[in-house]
Structures are given as structure tokens and as C-alpha cells.
């Protein structure tokens, strides 16, 4: 009897990779952590991955119960996450994220990096469904291994993105900040739109 289902592992890992988008987190991570010491940036890389893993694990174990208890629907989770990301995107686009008095004492590894950027509504929904569909120990083990491996990949991506900072210098970081704000705003609008359409569909 198999103790590990590679098909379930591959399916969930690819799904999470597309949703959480490790390469796409690089410009946002660089933008949010620019100006900080390398030691702090390295710490924020693993903190963001750890926070995302904690949130995903919590929802994987108790997600449906939490949402049911709070009477919160998946579309509501999508809209709220999208609005929060949109606020961060506006700060990136306008340059407010660079103001020391507003951001240097804020641990962006927790919000918005850890959640809702990494552990966002899409990833949470995917994990809740994967856990619910898991049938037997082999599939259940595959689900959790996929989740852990995905977060290791996220940590490695952010950890080694620090090399990019030393190459592109301050001017490059400013450019990446504006571009990442544009990309993040598109992600945010898509989340809100998906949530609104889901609301309309549920009541039609």
C-alpha cells in the first residue's frame, strides 16, 4: 500500500505554485524590504514564509470550520483580501511605501507579505479543498508535503532575491517598486472581481 500519492502532491504543488507565484513575489519583496539591512531582509524572508505556512496550515486544518463559525463565505474572503492588496499596491505606486516614518518600524513580513500576498484567498481555498478531497493517509500526506515544499520554495526565492538588490542598486529598486505596484493592483482587482462574480452567481 502506498504511503505517498505523487499525483496529489504534483497537482497541489503546481496549483499552489501558480497561485502563490514565487517568481512574482521577488519584485514585491524587493520593494517592501528595500532600505533595510541585509540581516533584516534575510530574517523577513523566512518570517514571511513561516507566517504564510502558519496561516495555510491553520486553514488547512480548521478552515471550513472557521469560515462557517464566522459566517464568512469564500467570495467575502476574496474581496477583503483583494481590497487589502489594493491598498498596498497604491502605496507602492505612489511611493508612500518608501517613507521611513511610515514603514521602517513595520514588519511587512507579516502583512502584506505573509498574508494576504502569499497566504491569500486563492491559496487558502485551494488548500481547504485539497484537504477535504484527500482520501486516505497517502493522499493526506501528499497534501501536507506539497504545502511544506511550496513554502520552502517561497523562502528560497525571497532569500536569494537579496542578490538582486546588490546588483540593481537603489534606482532599480524604485523601478521595481512601481512595476510591482502595478502588478499587485492587477492581482487585487482580479481577486475583488472574482469575489463579486461569485457573490452574484450564488444569489442568481
PDB file of C-alpha atoms in Angstrom:
ATOM      1  CA  UNK A   1       0.000   0.000   0.000  1.00  0.00           C
ATOM      2  CA  UNK A   2       1.388   3.404  -0.993  1.00  0.00           C
ATOM      3  CA  UNK A   3       2.203   5.817   1.810  1.00  0.00           C
ATOM      4  CA  UNK A   4       2.538   8.802  -0.522  1.00  0.00           C
ATOM      5  CA  UNK A   5       0.433   9.842  -3.518  1.00  0.00           C
ATOM      6  CA  UNK A   6       2.685  11.588  -6.047  1.00  0.00           C
ATOM      7  CA  UNK A   7      -0.276  12.568  -8.237  1.00  0.00           C
ATOM      8  CA  UNK A   8      -1.953  14.503  -5.433  1.00  0.00           C
ATOM      9  CA  UNK A   9       1.387  16.030  -4.469  1.00  0.00           C
ATOM     10  CA  UNK A  10       2.104  17.200  -8.010  1.00  0.00           C
ATOM     11  CA  UNK A  11      -1.381  18.542  -8.552  1.00  0.00           C
ATOM     12  CA  UNK A  12      -1.477  20.617  -5.360  1.00  0.00           C
ATOM     13  CA  UNK A  13       2.139  21.785  -5.691  1.00  0.00           C
ATOM     14  CA  UNK A  14       1.556  23.075  -9.222  1.00  0.00           C
ATOM     15  CA  UNK A  15      -1.700  24.715  -8.148  1.00  0.00           C
ATOM     16  CA  UNK A  16      -0.037  26.488  -5.230  1.00  0.00           C
ATOM     17  CA  UNK A  17       2.964  27.447  -7.372  1.00  0.00           C
ATOM     18  CA  UNK A  18       0.693  29.168  -9.883  1.00  0.00           C
ATOM     19  CA  UNK A  19      -1.392  30.886  -7.199  1.00  0.00           C
ATOM     20  CA  UNK A  20       1.424  31.920  -4.833  1.00  0.00           C
ATOM     21  CA  UNK A  21       3.783  32.672  -7.755  1.00  0.00           C
ATOM     22  CA  UNK A  22       7.287  32.576  -6.179  1.00  0.00           C
ATOM     23  CA  UNK A  23       8.968  34.447  -9.097  1.00  0.00           C
ATOM     24  CA  UNK A  24       6.281  37.115  -8.905  1.00  0.00           C
ATOM     25  CA  UNK A  25       6.988  37.715  -5.209  1.00  0.00           C
ATOM     26  CA  UNK A  26      10.560  38.811  -5.948  1.00  0.00           C
ATOM     27  CA  UNK A  27       9.805  42.390  -7.108  1.00  0.00           C
ATOM     28  CA  UNK A  28       7.269  42.899  -4.320  1.00  0.00           C
ATOM     29  CA  UNK A  29       9.673  41.529  -1.697  1.00  0.00           C
ATOM     30  CA  UNK A  30      12.425  43.801  -3.016  1.00  0.00           C
ATOM     31  CA  UNK A  31      10.117  46.811  -2.975  1.00  0.00           C
ATOM     32  CA  UNK A  32       8.846  46.216   0.555  1.00  0.00           C
ATOM     33  CA  UNK A  33      12.237  45.423   2.095  1.00  0.00           C
ATOM     34  CA  UNK A  34      14.432  47.980   0.330  1.00  0.00           C
ATOM     35  CA  UNK A  35      16.474  50.197   2.622  1.00  0.00           C
ATOM     36  CA  UNK A  36      16.757  47.590   5.348  1.00  0.00           C
ATOM     37  CA  UNK A  37      19.942  45.839   6.417  1.00  0.00           C
ATOM     38  CA  UNK A  38      20.748  42.527   4.705  1.00  0.00           C
ATOM     39  CA  UNK A  39      20.393  40.729   8.031  1.00  0.00           C
ATOM     40  CA  UNK A  40      16.889  42.151   8.481  1.00  0.00           C
ATOM     41  CA  UNK A  41      15.929  41.262   4.914  1.00  0.00           C
ATOM     42  CA  UNK A  42      17.065  37.659   5.413  1.00  0.00           C
ATOM     43  CA  UNK A  43      15.025  37.453   8.587  1.00  0.00           C
ATOM     44  CA  UNK A  44      11.981  38.892   6.854  1.00  0.00           C
ATOM     45  CA  UNK A  45      12.307  36.295   4.074  1.00  0.00           C
ATOM     46  CA  UNK A  46      11.918  33.361   6.442  1.00  0.00           C
ATOM     47  CA  UNK A  47       9.363  35.190   8.583  1.00  0.00           C
ATOM     48  CA  UNK A  48       7.139  35.781   5.550  1.00  0.00           C
ATOM     49  CA  UNK A  49       7.380  32.121   4.534  1.00  0.00           C
ATOM     50  CA  UNK A  50       6.755  30.990   8.123  1.00  0.00           C
ATOM     51  CA  UNK A  51       3.719  33.243   8.517  1.00  0.00           C
ATOM     52  CA  UNK A  52       2.286  32.040   5.213  1.00  0.00           C
ATOM     53  CA  UNK A  53       2.853  28.412   6.239  1.00  0.00           C
ATOM     54  CA  UNK A  54       1.193  29.024   9.593  1.00  0.00           C
ATOM     55  CA  UNK A  55      -1.867  30.641   8.011  1.00  0.00           C
ATOM     56  CA  UNK A  56      -2.158  27.940   5.347  1.00  0.00           C
ATOM     57  CA  UNK A  57      -1.750  25.174   7.951  1.00  0.00           C
ATOM     58  CA  UNK A  58      -4.410  26.730  10.172  1.00  0.00           C
ATOM     59  CA  UNK A  59      -6.909  26.958   7.330  1.00  0.00           C
ATOM     60  CA  UNK A  60      -5.957  23.510   6.079  1.00  0.00           C
ATOM     61  CA  UNK A  61      -6.812  22.023   9.462  1.00  0.00           C
ATOM     62  CA  UNK A  62      -9.727  24.222  10.532  1.00  0.00           C
ATOM     63  CA  UNK A  63     -10.515  26.432   7.520  1.00  0.00           C
ATOM     64  CA  UNK A  64     -14.064  25.386   6.777  1.00  0.00           C
ATOM     65  CA  UNK A  65     -14.976  25.399  10.479  1.00  0.00           C
ATOM     66  CA  UNK A  66     -13.501  28.879  10.926  1.00  0.00           C
ATOM     67  CA  UNK A  67     -15.386  30.291   7.947  1.00  0.00           C
ATOM     68  CA  UNK A  68     -18.628  28.595   8.978  1.00  0.00           C
ATOM     69  CA  UNK A  69     -18.308  29.837  12.566  1.00  0.00           C
ATOM     70  CA  UNK A  70     -17.716  33.415  11.424  1.00  0.00           C
ATOM     71  CA  UNK A  71     -20.392  33.106   8.705  1.00  0.00           C
ATOM     72  CA  UNK A  72     -17.806  34.201   6.150  1.00  0.00           C
ATOM     73  CA  UNK A  73     -18.010  32.960   2.580  1.00  0.00           C
ATOM     74  CA  UNK A  74     -15.118  32.299   0.211  1.00  0.00           C
ATOM     75  CA  UNK A  75     -16.160  35.259  -2.014  1.00  0.00           C
ATOM     76  CA  UNK A  76     -16.059  37.558   1.021  1.00  0.00           C
ATOM     77  CA  UNK A  77     -12.544  36.318   1.761  1.00  0.00           C
ATOM     78  CA  UNK A  78     -11.525  37.056  -1.829  1.00  0.00           C
ATOM     79  CA  UNK A  79     -12.949  40.593  -1.807  1.00  0.00           C
ATOM     80  CA  UNK A  80     -11.396  41.509   1.553  1.00  0.00           C
ATOM     81  CA  UNK A  81      -8.012  40.144   0.531  1.00  0.00           C
ATOM     82  CA  UNK A  82      -8.199  41.996  -2.760  1.00  0.00           C
ATOM     83  CA  UNK A  83      -9.007  45.318  -1.083  1.00  0.00           C
ATOM     84  CA  UNK A  84      -6.081  44.944   1.330  1.00  0.00           C
ATOM     85  CA  UNK A  85      -3.690  44.158  -1.527  1.00  0.00           C
ATOM     86  CA  UNK A  86      -5.027  47.133  -3.498  1.00  0.00           C
ATOM     87  CA  UNK A  87      -4.198  49.489  -0.630  1.00  0.00           C
ATOM     88  CA  UNK A  88      -0.629  48.143  -0.536  1.00  0.00           C
ATOM     89  CA  UNK A  89      -0.385  48.447  -4.343  1.00  0.00           C
ATOM     90  CA  UNK A  90      -1.434  52.121  -4.189  1.00  0.00           C
ATOM     91  CA  UNK A  91       1.321  52.794  -1.653  1.00  0.00           C
ATOM     92  CA  UNK A  92       3.859  51.155  -3.962  1.00  0.00           C
ATOM     93  CA  UNK A  93       2.670  53.138  -6.968  1.00  0.00           C
ATOM     94  CA  UNK A  94       2.676  56.486  -5.179  1.00  0.00           C
ATOM     95  CA  UNK A  95       5.979  55.902  -3.393  1.00  0.00           C
ATOM     96  CA  UNK A  96       4.497  56.082   0.113  1.00  0.00           C
ATOM     97  CA  UNK A  97       5.973  52.684   0.900  1.00  0.00           C
ATOM     98  CA  UNK A  98       9.410  54.322   0.796  1.00  0.00           C
ATOM     99  CA  UNK A  99       8.718  56.813   3.579  1.00  0.00           C
ATOM    100  CA  UNK A 100      10.790  55.814   6.637  1.00  0.00           C
ATOM    101  CA  UNK A 101       8.370  57.288   9.157  1.00  0.00           C
ATOM    102  CA  UNK A 102       5.609  55.014   7.883  1.00  0.00           C
ATOM    103  CA  UNK A 103       7.332  51.747   7.085  1.00  0.00           C
ATOM    104  CA  UNK A 104      10.699  51.230   8.750  1.00  0.00           C
ATOM    105  CA  UNK A 105       9.137  50.065  12.010  1.00  0.00           C
ATOM    106  CA  UNK A 106       6.534  47.899  10.297  1.00  0.00           C
ATOM    107  CA  UNK A 107       7.224  44.212   9.807  1.00  0.00           C
ATOM    108  CA  UNK A 108       5.987  43.752   6.255  1.00  0.00           C
ATOM    109  CA  UNK A 109       6.935  40.067   6.522  1.00  0.00           C
ATOM    110  CA  UNK A 110       3.659  39.614   8.407  1.00  0.00           C
ATOM    111  CA  UNK A 111       1.389  41.887   6.349  1.00  0.00           C
ATOM    112  CA  UNK A 112       1.229  42.085   3.377  1.00  0.00           C
ATOM    113  CA  UNK A 113       3.936  39.514   2.509  1.00  0.00           C
ATOM    114  CA  UNK A 114       2.985  36.572   4.713  1.00  0.00           C
ATOM    115  CA  UNK A 115      -0.684  37.267   4.283  1.00  0.00           C
ATOM    116  CA  UNK A 116      -2.580  38.092   2.112  1.00  0.00           C
ATOM    117  CA  UNK A 117       0.088  38.127  -0.620  1.00  0.00           C
ATOM    118  CA  UNK A 118       1.474  34.609  -0.080  1.00  0.00           C
ATOM    119  CA  UNK A 119      -1.248  33.037   2.037  1.00  0.00           C
ATOM    120  CA  UNK A 120      -4.054  34.742   0.165  1.00  0.00           C
ATOM    121  CA  UNK A 121      -7.643  33.742  -0.558  1.00  0.00           C
ATOM    122  CA  UNK A 122      -6.669  31.686  -3.613  1.00  0.00           C
ATOM    123  CA  UNK A 123      -4.094  29.599  -1.757  1.00  0.00           C
ATOM    124  CA  UNK A 124      -6.378  29.201   1.263  1.00  0.00           C
ATOM    125  CA  UNK A 125      -9.273  27.973  -0.866  1.00  0.00           C
ATOM    126  CA  UNK A 126      -7.010  25.558  -2.784  1.00  0.00           C
ATOM    127  CA  UNK A 127      -5.694  24.052   0.459  1.00  0.00           C
ATOM    128  CA  UNK A 128      -9.126  23.755   2.067  1.00  0.00           C
ATOM    129  CA  UNK A 129     -10.445  21.903  -0.990  1.00  0.00           C
ATOM    130  CA  UNK A 130      -7.350  19.669  -1.209  1.00  0.00           C
ATOM    131  CA  UNK A 131      -7.650  18.631   2.435  1.00  0.00           C
ATOM    132  CA  UNK A 132     -11.374  17.960   2.036  1.00  0.00           C
ATOM    133  CA  UNK A 133     -10.792  15.819  -1.073  1.00  0.00           C
ATOM    134  CA  UNK A 134      -7.901  13.824   0.419  1.00  0.00           C
ATOM    135  CA  UNK A 135      -8.923  10.184   0.798  1.00  0.00           C
ATOM    136  CA  UNK A 136      -6.650   8.068   2.954  1.00  0.00           C
ATOM    137  CA  UNK A 137      -3.268   8.559   4.561  1.00  0.00           C
ATOM    138  CA  UNK A 138      -1.288   8.573   1.304  1.00  0.00           C
ATOM    139  CA  UNK A 139      -3.252  11.488  -0.184  1.00  0.00           C
ATOM    140  CA  UNK A 140      -3.365  13.339   3.133  1.00  0.00           C
ATOM    141  CA  UNK A 141       0.431  13.048   3.491  1.00  0.00           C
ATOM    142  CA  UNK A 142       0.923  14.221  -0.096  1.00  0.00           C
ATOM    143  CA  UNK A 143      -1.191  17.319   0.555  1.00  0.00           C
ATOM    144  CA  UNK A 144       0.857  18.402   3.553  1.00  0.00           C
ATOM    145  CA  UNK A 145       4.212  17.610   1.951  1.00  0.00           C
ATOM    146  CA  UNK A 146       3.197  19.731  -1.053  1.00  0.00           C
ATOM    147  CA  UNK A 147       2.297  22.609   1.264  1.00  0.00           C
ATOM    148  CA  UNK A 148       5.618  22.440   3.136  1.00  0.00           C
ATOM    149  CA  UNK A 149       7.720  22.112  -0.035  1.00  0.00           C
ATOM    150  CA  UNK A 150       5.909  25.063  -1.600  1.00  0.00           C
ATOM    151  CA  UNK A 151       6.796  27.276   1.348  1.00  0.00           C
ATOM    152  CA  UNK A 152      10.420  26.161   1.254  1.00  0.00           C
ATOM    153  CA  UNK A 153      10.482  27.258  -2.396  1.00  0.00           C
ATOM    154  CA  UNK A 154       8.971  30.608  -1.412  1.00  0.00           C
ATOM    155  CA  UNK A 155      11.614  31.127   1.282  1.00  0.00           C
ATOM    156  CA  UNK A 156      14.462  30.276  -1.101  1.00  0.00           C
ATOM    157  CA  UNK A 157      13.048  32.630  -3.730  1.00  0.00           C
ATOM    158  CA  UNK A 158      12.867  35.575  -1.335  1.00  0.00           C
ATOM    159  CA  UNK A 159      16.154  34.702   0.377  1.00  0.00           C
ATOM    160  CA  UNK A 160      18.180  34.783  -2.825  1.00  0.00           C
ATOM    161  CA  UNK A 161      16.334  37.772  -4.247  1.00  0.00           C
ATOM    162  CA  UNK A 162      18.643  39.793  -1.964  1.00  0.00           C
ATOM    163  CA  UNK A 163      21.388  39.213  -4.527  1.00  0.00           C
ATOM    164  CA  UNK A 164      19.302  41.189  -6.996  1.00  0.00           C
ATOM    165  CA  UNK A 165      19.252  44.185  -4.651  1.00  0.00           C
ATOM    166  CA  UNK A 166      23.036  44.412  -4.694  1.00  0.00           C
ATOM    167  CA  UNK A 167      23.034  44.290  -8.493  1.00  0.00           C
ATOM    168  CA  UNK A 168      20.273  46.749  -9.434  1.00  0.00           C
ATOM    169  CA  UNK A 169      21.029  49.351  -6.717  1.00  0.00           C
ATOM    170  CA  UNK A 170      18.574  51.978  -5.441  1.00  0.00           C
ATOM    171  CA  UNK A 171      17.382  53.182  -8.847  1.00  0.00           C
ATOM    172  CA  UNK A 172      16.480  49.681  -9.916  1.00  0.00           C
ATOM    173  CA  UNK A 173      14.571  49.088  -6.689  1.00  0.00           C
ATOM    174  CA  UNK A 174      12.495  52.223  -7.309  1.00  0.00           C
ATOM    175  CA  UNK A 175      11.650  50.993 -10.808  1.00  0.00           C
ATOM    176  CA  UNK A 176      10.753  47.541  -9.494  1.00  0.00           C
ATOM    177  CA  UNK A 177       8.638  49.157  -6.778  1.00  0.00           C
ATOM    178  CA  UNK A 178       6.477  50.953  -9.333  1.00  0.00           C
ATOM    179  CA  UNK A 179       6.170  47.879 -11.559  1.00  0.00           C
ATOM    180  CA  UNK A 180       5.308  45.629  -8.640  1.00  0.00           C
ATOM    181  CA  UNK A 181       2.660  48.120  -7.527  1.00  0.00           C
ATOM    182  CA  UNK A 182       1.081  47.890 -10.969  1.00  0.00           C
ATOM    183  CA  UNK A 183       1.178  44.079 -10.942  1.00  0.00           C
ATOM    184  CA  UNK A 184      -0.113  43.876  -7.393  1.00  0.00           C
ATOM    185  CA  UNK A 185      -3.000  46.213  -8.205  1.00  0.00           C
ATOM    186  CA  UNK A 186      -3.993  43.928 -11.101  1.00  0.00           C
ATOM    187  CA  UNK A 187      -3.907  40.903  -8.770  1.00  0.00           C
ATOM    188  CA  UNK A 188      -6.007  42.803  -6.232  1.00  0.00           C
ATOM    189  CA  UNK A 189      -8.624  43.850  -8.788  1.00  0.00           C
ATOM    190  CA  UNK A 190      -8.829  40.267 -10.076  1.00  0.00           C
ATOM    191  CA  UNK A 191      -9.441  38.988  -6.537  1.00  0.00           C
ATOM    192  CA  UNK A 192     -12.181  41.541  -5.949  1.00  0.00           C
ATOM    193  CA  UNK A 193     -13.782  40.822  -9.334  1.00  0.00           C
ATOM    194  CA  UNK A 194     -13.718  37.055  -8.715  1.00  0.00           C
ATOM    195  CA  UNK A 195     -15.327  37.572  -5.325  1.00  0.00           C
ATOM    196  CA  UNK A 196     -18.043  39.865  -6.723  1.00  0.00           C
ATOM    197  CA  UNK A 197     -18.864  37.456  -9.567  1.00  0.00           C
ATOM    198  CA  UNK A 198     -19.036  34.589  -7.060  1.00  0.00           C
ATOM    199  CA  UNK A 199     -21.463  36.641  -4.937  1.00  0.00           C
ATOM    200  CA  UNK A 200     -23.653  37.325  -7.971  1.00  0.00           C
ATOM    201  CA  UNK A 201     -23.573  33.666  -9.004  1.00  0.00           C
ATOM    202  CA  UNK A 202     -24.536  32.459  -5.535  1.00  0.00           C
ATOM    203  CA  UNK A 203     -27.590  34.718  -5.421  1.00  0.00           C
ATOM    204  CA  UNK A 204     -28.714  34.258  -9.041  1.00  0.00           C
TER     205      UNK A 204
END
